XYZ file of C-alpha atoms in Angstrom:
568
model
C 1.565 -12.340 -6.945
C 2.814 -12.142 -10.517
C 4.731 -9.004 -9.640
C 6.661 -10.815 -6.929
C 8.300 -13.307 -9.242
C 8.457 -11.196 -12.332
C 11.231 -11.503 -14.877
C 14.071 -9.019 -15.194
C 11.901 -5.968 -15.812
C 10.558 -3.994 -12.863
C 6.791 -4.340 -12.527
C 5.031 -1.569 -10.658
C 2.343 -2.939 -8.345
C -1.141 -1.607 -8.885
C -2.755 -0.004 -5.880
C -5.433 -2.179 -4.375
C -8.412 -1.386 -2.227
C -8.709 0.791 0.822
C -6.272 0.048 3.633
C -6.539 0.897 7.299
C -3.307 1.463 9.220
C -5.184 0.590 12.423
C -5.390 -3.033 11.300
C -1.646 -3.215 10.858
C -1.180 -1.704 14.306
C -2.976 -4.791 15.559
C -0.023 -6.792 14.248
C 2.684 -4.337 15.247
C 1.668 -4.109 18.916
C 1.802 -7.841 19.775
C 4.971 -8.131 17.681
C 6.594 -5.403 19.759
C 5.493 -7.129 22.974
C 7.013 -10.423 21.815
C 10.269 -8.705 20.875
C 10.537 -6.843 24.197
C 9.865 -10.059 26.112
C 12.532 -11.825 24.070
C 15.128 -9.125 24.681
C 14.444 -9.222 28.418
C 14.546 -13.010 28.824
C 16.563 -14.645 26.027
C 20.124 -14.139 27.372
C 23.108 -15.196 25.270
C 24.206 -18.686 24.364
C 27.469 -20.367 25.348
C 29.145 -19.681 22.001
C 28.601 -15.944 22.480
C 29.949 -16.278 26.013
C 33.049 -17.898 24.500
C 33.676 -15.034 22.072
C 32.915 -12.319 24.630
C 35.090 -14.021 27.248
C 38.043 -14.215 24.864
C 37.635 -10.590 23.785
C 37.234 -9.264 27.321
C 39.972 -11.278 29.039
C 42.302 -10.827 26.060
C 41.542 -7.122 26.019
C 42.518 -6.855 29.680
C 45.846 -8.429 28.706
C 46.374 -5.660 26.139
C 45.289 -7.400 22.928
C 42.843 -5.800 20.503
C 40.094 -7.845 18.790
C 42.439 -8.069 15.780
C 44.958 -10.023 17.860
C 42.831 -12.244 20.124
C 41.962 -15.818 19.166
C 38.210 -16.406 19.528
C 37.711 -19.237 16.991
C 35.983 -16.642 14.798
C 37.235 -14.537 11.861
C 38.434 -10.943 11.994
C 35.281 -9.030 11.052
C 33.015 -11.054 13.308
C 35.369 -10.446 16.257
C 35.132 -6.711 15.666
C 31.338 -6.876 15.274
C 30.931 -8.522 18.677
C 33.584 -6.255 20.220
C 31.685 -3.155 19.067
C 28.418 -4.488 20.481
C 30.208 -5.276 23.743
C 31.708 -1.791 23.910
C 28.220 -0.377 23.443
C 26.896 -2.340 26.424
C 29.896 -1.412 28.584
C 29.127 2.256 27.941
C 25.734 1.829 29.611
C 27.081 -0.571 32.253
C 24.959 -2.769 34.505
C 24.899 -6.400 35.591
C 25.624 -9.335 33.302
C 21.932 -9.828 32.537
C 21.487 -6.120 31.761
C 24.470 -6.064 29.420
C 23.218 -9.170 27.639
C 19.775 -7.595 27.264
C 21.368 -4.449 25.814
C 23.334 -6.543 23.362
C 20.131 -8.371 22.475
C 18.376 -5.039 21.908
C 21.161 -3.956 19.557
C 20.777 -7.192 17.609
C 17.017 -6.716 17.390
C 17.513 -3.193 16.032
C 19.790 -4.618 13.331
C 17.124 -7.191 12.473
C 14.464 -4.490 12.313
C 16.668 -2.323 10.084
C 17.249 -5.266 7.735
C 13.532 -5.992 7.571
C 12.732 -2.338 6.878
C 15.346 -2.154 4.128
C 13.821 -5.235 2.525
C 10.344 -3.694 2.794
C 11.458 -0.542 0.980
C 13.069 -2.596 -1.781
C 10.064 -4.891 -2.225
C 7.619 -1.991 -2.421
C 8.952 -1.264 -5.905
C 8.014 -4.739 -7.115
C 5.036 -6.081 -5.167
C 1.924 -4.841 -3.425
C 2.153 -3.179 -0.030
C 0.648 -6.227 1.672
C 3.176 -8.584 0.100
C 6.067 -6.293 0.947
C 4.897 -5.817 4.540
C 4.282 -9.489 5.316
C 7.392 -10.791 3.551
C 9.755 -8.231 5.062
C 7.961 -8.276 8.421
C 8.197 -12.053 8.724
C 11.884 -11.857 7.773
C 12.640 -9.223 10.403
C 10.665 -11.032 13.103
C 12.356 -14.359 12.335
C 15.691 -12.622 12.930
C 14.552 -10.717 16.021
C 12.852 -13.739 17.639
C 15.576 -16.172 16.611
C 16.365 -18.937 19.111
C 19.138 -18.248 21.585
C 21.363 -20.742 19.753
C 21.084 -18.689 16.550
C 20.995 -15.130 17.801
C 24.146 -13.041 17.123
C 26.036 -16.106 15.923
C 28.157 -15.651 12.757
C 25.487 -17.492 10.766
C 22.719 -15.210 12.077
C 24.805 -12.106 11.437
C 25.500 -13.301 7.901
C 21.751 -13.659 7.302
C 21.160 -10.081 8.500
C 23.874 -8.855 6.147
C 22.470 -10.945 3.291
C 19.035 -9.355 3.818
C 20.666 -5.941 3.562
C 22.445 -7.161 0.439
C 19.241 -8.399 -1.197
C 17.502 -5.117 -0.360
C 20.398 -3.126 -1.813
C 20.463 -5.239 -4.979
C 16.734 -4.822 -5.607
C 16.102 -1.319 -4.317
C 17.866 1.393 -6.362
C 16.686 2.242 -9.870
C 20.097 1.768 -11.500
C 21.256 -1.880 -11.531
C 25.000 -1.211 -11.328
C 24.563 1.236 -8.476
C 22.462 -1.411 -6.724
C 25.212 -4.000 -7.239
C 27.811 -1.643 -5.785
C 25.635 -1.051 -2.725
C 25.021 -4.787 -2.295
C 28.670 -5.851 -2.515
C 29.621 -4.626 0.978
C 26.921 -6.425 3.011
C 27.255 -9.553 0.863
C 31.042 -9.481 1.207
C 30.785 -9.001 4.968
C 28.339 -11.919 5.112
C 31.091 -14.113 3.670
C 33.583 -12.771 6.218
C 31.488 -13.700 9.243
C 32.720 -17.305 9.173
C 33.784 -18.135 5.585
C 31.302 -21.034 5.555
C 28.732 -18.232 5.477
C 29.698 -17.688 1.849
C 26.754 -20.019 1.251
C 24.444 -17.453 2.869
C 25.730 -14.728 0.567
C 25.238 -17.069 -2.398
C 21.667 -17.734 -1.265
C 21.098 -13.978 -1.232
C 22.268 -13.790 -4.848
C 19.919 -16.661 -5.777
C 16.982 -14.825 -4.185
C 17.813 -11.748 -6.255
C 18.018 -14.024 -9.326
C 14.426 -15.162 -8.803
C 13.273 -11.553 -9.026
C 15.766 -10.012 -11.458
C 18.394 -12.119 -13.232
C 20.416 -9.178 -14.488
C 20.766 -7.639 -11.050
C 21.798 -10.992 -9.597
C 24.606 -11.378 -12.134
C 25.825 -7.832 -11.501
C 25.733 -8.311 -7.732
C 27.692 -11.562 -7.984
C 30.309 -10.030 -10.294
C 31.054 -7.286 -7.775
C 30.498 -9.227 -4.520
C 33.137 -11.871 -5.314
C 36.096 -9.456 -5.651
C 34.688 -7.398 -2.768
C 34.822 -10.491 -0.547
C 38.407 -11.161 -1.616
C 39.331 -7.548 -0.855
C 37.744 -7.781 2.607
C 39.673 -10.967 3.314
C 42.883 -9.224 2.274
C 42.025 -6.356 4.581
C 41.521 -8.766 7.477
C 44.863 -10.426 6.750
C 46.543 -7.025 6.901
C 44.643 -6.009 10.019
C 45.472 -9.085 12.110
C 49.007 -10.393 12.457
C 47.778 -14.001 12.959
C 44.745 -13.973 10.677
C 46.187 -16.114 7.887
C 47.614 -18.576 10.405
C 44.313 -18.910 12.243
C 42.389 -19.207 8.963
C 44.613 -22.184 8.130
C 44.550 -23.779 11.601
C 40.912 -23.340 12.658
C 39.407 -25.944 10.289
C 42.066 -28.456 11.382
C 40.847 -28.580 14.990
C 37.321 -29.707 14.060
C 37.301 -33.472 14.525
C 33.854 -33.769 12.926
C 34.587 -31.885 9.698
C 33.979 -33.728 6.464
C 37.659 -33.312 5.623
C 38.431 -35.415 8.744
C 35.704 -38.037 8.591
C 35.430 -38.570 4.845
C 32.223 -38.864 2.837
C 29.805 -41.563 3.993
C 26.571 -41.146 1.983
C 24.353 -43.316 4.203
C 25.397 -41.450 7.359
C 24.996 -38.056 5.678
C 21.487 -38.876 4.437
C 20.393 -40.342 7.772
C 21.843 -37.518 9.810
C 20.367 -34.917 7.426
C 16.928 -36.470 7.903
C 17.356 -36.248 11.679
C 18.921 -32.796 11.632
C 16.153 -31.222 9.566
C 13.618 -32.603 12.032
C 15.624 -31.225 14.966
C 15.910 -27.812 13.312
C 12.189 -27.755 12.467
C 10.917 -28.502 15.982
C 13.237 -25.815 17.363
C 11.876 -23.291 14.821
C 8.505 -24.600 13.585
C 8.202 -22.020 10.812
C 10.494 -24.402 8.942
C 7.688 -26.987 8.965
C 5.635 -24.516 6.921
C 8.235 -24.012 4.182
C 7.102 -26.793 1.785
C 3.486 -25.682 2.040
C 4.427 -22.042 1.564
C 6.433 -22.955 -1.539
C 3.434 -24.856 -2.901
C 1.175 -21.825 -2.446
C 3.691 -19.552 -4.166
C 4.178 -21.931 -7.108
C 0.415 -22.345 -7.545
C 0.184 -18.645 -8.436
C 3.118 -18.511 -10.853
C 2.165 -18.507 -14.528
C 4.006 -20.747 -16.983
C 5.454 -24.218 -16.463
C 9.008 -23.185 -17.273
C 8.861 -20.346 -14.755
C 7.479 -22.658 -12.072
C 10.192 -25.212 -12.819
C 12.866 -22.503 -12.630
C 11.655 -21.249 -9.256
C 11.376 -24.784 -7.911
C 14.932 -25.528 -9.051
C 16.251 -22.376 -7.369
C 14.378 -23.285 -4.165
C 15.942 -26.757 -4.164
C 19.361 -25.241 -4.808
C 18.909 -22.834 -1.888
C 17.835 -25.650 0.420
C 20.755 -27.807 -0.685
C 23.229 -24.981 -0.096
C 21.863 -24.346 3.402
C 22.137 -28.035 4.287
C 25.538 -28.504 2.629
C 27.099 -25.987 5.029
C 25.923 -28.133 7.940
C 27.171 -31.347 6.345
C 30.634 -29.999 5.518
C 31.234 -28.682 9.039
C 30.075 -32.009 10.431
C 29.096 -30.815 13.911
C 25.374 -30.766 13.110
C 24.858 -27.774 15.387
C 21.412 -26.238 14.956
C 22.782 -22.720 14.521
C 24.791 -23.791 11.469
C 21.442 -23.672 9.655
C 20.341 -20.306 11.043
C 19.360 -19.157 7.558
C 16.710 -21.888 7.177
C 13.985 -20.471 9.461
C 14.522 -16.954 8.098
C 14.102 -18.189 4.535
C 11.036 -20.150 5.610
C 9.554 -17.077 7.300
C 10.071 -14.916 4.214
C 8.501 -17.613 2.037
C 5.583 -17.895 4.454
C 4.994 -14.139 4.307
C 5.002 -14.209 0.521
C 2.673 -17.205 0.433
C -0.044 -15.872 2.735
C 0.052 -12.328 1.365
C 0.007 -13.175 -2.335
C -3.550 -14.433 -2.553
C -5.811 -12.164 -4.599
C -9.060 -13.978 -3.772
C -9.067 -16.049 -0.620
C -6.890 -16.082 2.480
C -5.273 -19.544 3.007
C -7.184 -20.244 6.208
C -6.206 -23.879 6.674
C -2.535 -23.048 6.267
C -2.967 -20.143 8.682
C -4.648 -22.419 11.231
C -1.710 -24.820 11.055
C 0.673 -21.865 11.456
C -1.167 -20.840 14.617
C -1.149 -24.367 16.027
C 2.570 -24.715 15.427
C 3.118 -21.721 17.673
C 2.594 -24.018 20.670
C 3.982 -27.182 19.071
C 7.590 -26.952 20.367
C 6.509 -26.543 24.014
C 4.017 -29.406 23.790
C 6.520 -31.585 21.959
C 9.172 -30.967 24.630
C 6.728 -32.198 27.276
C 5.872 -35.397 25.385
C 7.404 -38.713 26.521
C 10.884 -39.299 25.086
C 9.643 -42.437 23.344
C 7.258 -40.284 21.287
C 9.897 -37.713 20.316
C 11.031 -39.078 16.963
C 12.150 -37.449 13.701
C 9.335 -39.068 11.719
C 6.787 -37.430 14.031
C 8.242 -34.020 13.223
C 8.276 -34.786 9.511
C 4.594 -35.744 9.820
C 3.841 -32.230 11.083
C 5.542 -30.853 7.980
C 3.378 -33.107 5.808
C 0.258 -31.842 7.572
C 1.194 -28.248 6.750
C 1.803 -29.237 3.128
C -1.637 -30.873 2.874
C -3.281 -27.766 4.368
C -1.515 -25.620 1.771
C -2.653 -27.973 -1.006
C -6.295 -27.625 0.039
C -5.929 -23.842 0.240
C -4.322 -23.748 -3.208
C -7.368 -25.527 -4.630
C -9.861 -23.349 -2.759
C -8.033 -20.188 -3.780
C -9.266 -20.585 -7.329
C -12.815 -19.780 -6.211
C -13.905 -16.157 -6.908
C -14.031 -14.652 -3.443
C -12.272 -11.798 -1.661
C -11.651 -11.856 2.107
C -10.506 -8.240 2.571
C -7.940 -6.599 4.813
C -9.054 -7.743 8.272
C -8.619 -11.486 7.606
C -5.192 -10.807 6.119
C -4.175 -9.188 9.404
C -5.479 -12.181 11.329
C -3.322 -14.420 9.164
C -0.340 -12.208 9.935
C -0.988 -12.786 13.648
C -0.854 -16.545 13.105
C 2.597 -16.078 11.646
C 3.670 -14.070 14.680
C 2.447 -16.881 16.931
C 4.505 -19.398 14.969
C 7.661 -17.259 15.010
C 7.251 -16.630 18.754
C 7.327 -20.371 19.443
C 11.071 -20.116 20.081
C 10.926 -17.648 22.989
C 9.059 -19.479 25.765
C 10.703 -21.072 28.836
C 9.517 -24.523 27.761
C 10.730 -24.158 24.155
C 13.517 -26.522 23.055
C 17.058 -25.243 23.471
C 18.837 -28.368 22.240
C 17.372 -31.151 20.113
C 19.167 -34.282 18.928
C 17.720 -37.142 16.892
C 14.232 -35.774 17.452
C 14.588 -35.673 21.237
C 14.560 -32.425 23.225
C 17.650 -32.744 25.414
C 17.360 -29.309 27.034
C 14.661 -26.640 27.210
C 15.243 -22.917 27.448
C 14.534 -22.806 31.185
C 16.890 -25.736 31.798
C 19.649 -23.976 29.876
C 19.233 -20.825 31.958
C 19.325 -22.893 35.146
C 22.580 -24.469 33.965
C 24.046 -21.037 33.270
C 23.146 -19.888 36.768
C 24.904 -22.962 38.187
C 28.013 -22.207 36.093
C 27.992 -18.604 37.262
C 27.764 -19.774 40.876
C 30.791 -22.048 40.419
C 32.721 -19.258 38.710
C 31.911 -16.907 41.586
C 33.328 -19.483 44.007
C 36.582 -19.617 42.049
C 36.749 -15.823 41.800
C 36.482 -15.565 45.570
C 39.635 -17.705 45.928
C 41.779 -15.240 43.926
C 42.928 -11.675 44.503
C 41.018 -9.124 42.477
C 42.330 -8.643 38.935
C 44.853 -11.516 39.199
C 45.783 -12.818 35.687
C 44.600 -16.327 34.845
C 45.465 -19.173 32.481
C 42.084 -20.515 31.389
C 41.935 -24.270 30.896
C 38.171 -23.846 30.720
C 35.438 -23.264 28.176
C 33.744 -19.991 27.350
C 30.974 -19.946 29.974
C 33.422 -20.378 32.849
C 35.850 -17.819 31.420
C 32.968 -15.412 30.804
C 31.865 -15.451 34.442
C 35.342 -15.575 36.043
C 36.354 -12.599 33.870
C 39.928 -12.116 35.107
C 42.557 -10.947 32.639
C 44.258 -13.570 30.510
C 48.021 -13.615 30.011
C 48.328 -14.104 26.225
C 46.513 -13.831 22.889
C 44.884 -17.269 23.429
C 42.622 -16.520 26.427
C 40.752 -19.843 26.095
C 42.971 -22.891 25.518
C 41.006 -24.261 22.584
C 44.012 -25.553 20.645
C 45.313 -27.288 23.773
C 41.967 -28.892 24.568
C 41.468 -30.249 21.051
C 44.415 -32.635 21.464
C 42.049 -34.841 23.500
C 40.366 -35.627 20.175
C 43.079 -34.962 17.584
C 46.704 -35.631 18.567
C 48.028 -34.042 15.364
C 46.733 -30.641 16.517
C 49.940 -30.512 18.571
C 51.840 -29.996 15.304
C 50.052 -26.730 14.506
C 51.821 -23.431 15.032
C 48.811 -22.062 16.896
C 48.982 -24.978 19.351
C 52.625 -24.268 20.075
C 51.899 -20.587 20.679
C 48.957 -21.506 22.898
C 51.122 -23.981 24.834
C 53.716 -21.288 25.473
C 51.048 -19.457 27.487
C 51.523 -22.198 30.108
C 55.175 -21.654 30.972
C 56.312 -18.449 29.244
C 55.561 -15.644 31.705
C 52.869 -17.815 33.335
C 49.880 -16.348 35.137
C 49.787 -16.822 38.925
C 46.576 -18.867 38.658
C 44.969 -21.332 36.278
C 41.270 -22.194 36.144
C 40.730 -25.848 35.197
C 37.328 -27.093 34.025
C 37.798 -30.856 34.238
C 34.844 -32.066 32.105
C 36.003 -29.855 29.227
C 39.795 -29.988 29.401
C 40.171 -33.601 30.651
C 43.796 -33.707 31.938
C 44.136 -37.433 31.210
C 43.050 -37.022 27.597
C 45.017 -34.016 26.309
C 48.530 -34.186 24.873
C 50.724 -35.895 27.575
C 53.681 -33.559 27.099
C 51.354 -30.578 27.419
C 49.931 -31.873 30.699
C 53.447 -32.435 32.046
C 54.232 -28.794 31.284
C 51.048 -27.688 33.069
C 51.822 -29.794 36.156
C 55.378 -28.430 36.244
C 54.023 -24.880 36.572
C 50.731 -25.273 38.448
C 49.553 -27.190 41.475
C 46.007 -28.337 40.766
C 43.929 -29.880 43.599
C 43.014 -33.525 43.308
C 39.266 -34.004 43.526
C 37.271 -37.146 44.114
C 34.561 -38.049 41.633
C 32.031 -36.544 41.715
C 33.752 -33.310 42.687
C 33.728 -29.682 41.601
C 33.696 -29.168 37.845
C 35.924 -26.107 38.134
C 39.032 -25.924 40.304
C 41.678 -23.257 40.880
C 45.317 -24.160 40.265
C 48.108 -22.103 41.819
C 51.512 -21.443 40.278
C 54.248 -23.398 42.074
């Protein structure tokens, strides 16, 4: 364990006892089964549908990913566009294409984990490298639907590549040069993901301070250069970079700083995030086990300070954006998984059995919690589970001091408990959405809702001629399933819809361009999703322009969510 958190010099791990690759196959096989099941059943979340819908319908209108507004930055648009092009090459139904895209994402996660394994082999034992990198890769591959392929998830994958590049090569400056591209691209995924790149630098700092400084010195100008490249590559990139934060009604810049609300909501959010990905409940206990093996008070204090700084940075991104979406903290479970792998593999005498038993139990916790009465689903209950894991780790830390060796086989069994915990996110009864400690939607319920949306979209499609252009006054899921060509570079009317919350959005240049899609060379049809667009709530002048061009059917309440409007 001392090699893992060594100072700036590289410490070569000493070969241990005899190892059997057959034992590690016992971990690899069930891991592969879990990953294949996830790829086949996970499907994509609504935010990915939004981006794909904008890219596809905008592409049919003749706009490249550089020129289509998707509420995401330049490099992330191209990342998703390339994945989408890959799936279109193979073809197939919507579910097949989503599975292919999921398989591509899993391969990226596996490549990141393998790169980290190769880098860690130079500094720790084979068992530590395998469990730490393996847990990292599995946390990415088995990520909840809400996290998977999101900008935050992609930034974590890139940050793992960056950490591996910074620690792997023999020459520090060469390592820094290799790390600057993935770390810079991590920043470019959403700009707020600069925190993820910074966390990567802090992780390198824990292992090798000199390499961390070098990586930071090169990654910062590299990020600036990539941003400049995106501004040159997209004619509207600077405009959208300015306007996108201004349409978020929940951003801290809009609401102001209210310490009591931030603390209360952070307490609730961390509980929500932990029950969705229970490996996060194990993070405090894993940190305790790691610190118990570090020699020297100053070194322990330094590592603890860095850990607190990393946790604060991960939470600060959520607070600043103000939406409190679970995927905004996609880096948290991956960090927790890596820490768990380091904690359970670093013991030289005794496997932390109590901590492993808790890890195994938490593999079924989210499904059981989702089935509990709503009155019992409270944040403090979730925090209590985290405390239980911490107490188990404390007992194991005390017992670890006894002179006993458990061997290879028990270590593999512990690895399987970690797999069970990481796989807690993939089951039909696992939470999809959690708010204030309450599971508001499970995975199976989300998929049922998507099937209902697809059915409504199919009904609307049947009312139009094939390939007829459309003005979408609808959110991403509807646009994704209707899939007719848009008429302008704003396939989804996000800027128009946000005036229902923020009237001053109408002053933005992007709003005015989006509004011109209504009556400048208008499409013959418009798809209106009433619960999302809310005609009575958006800018009144905008709605007058829409009514002047399109005849939308009046529907009684409750009526169809999605209606087809025809150009007058």
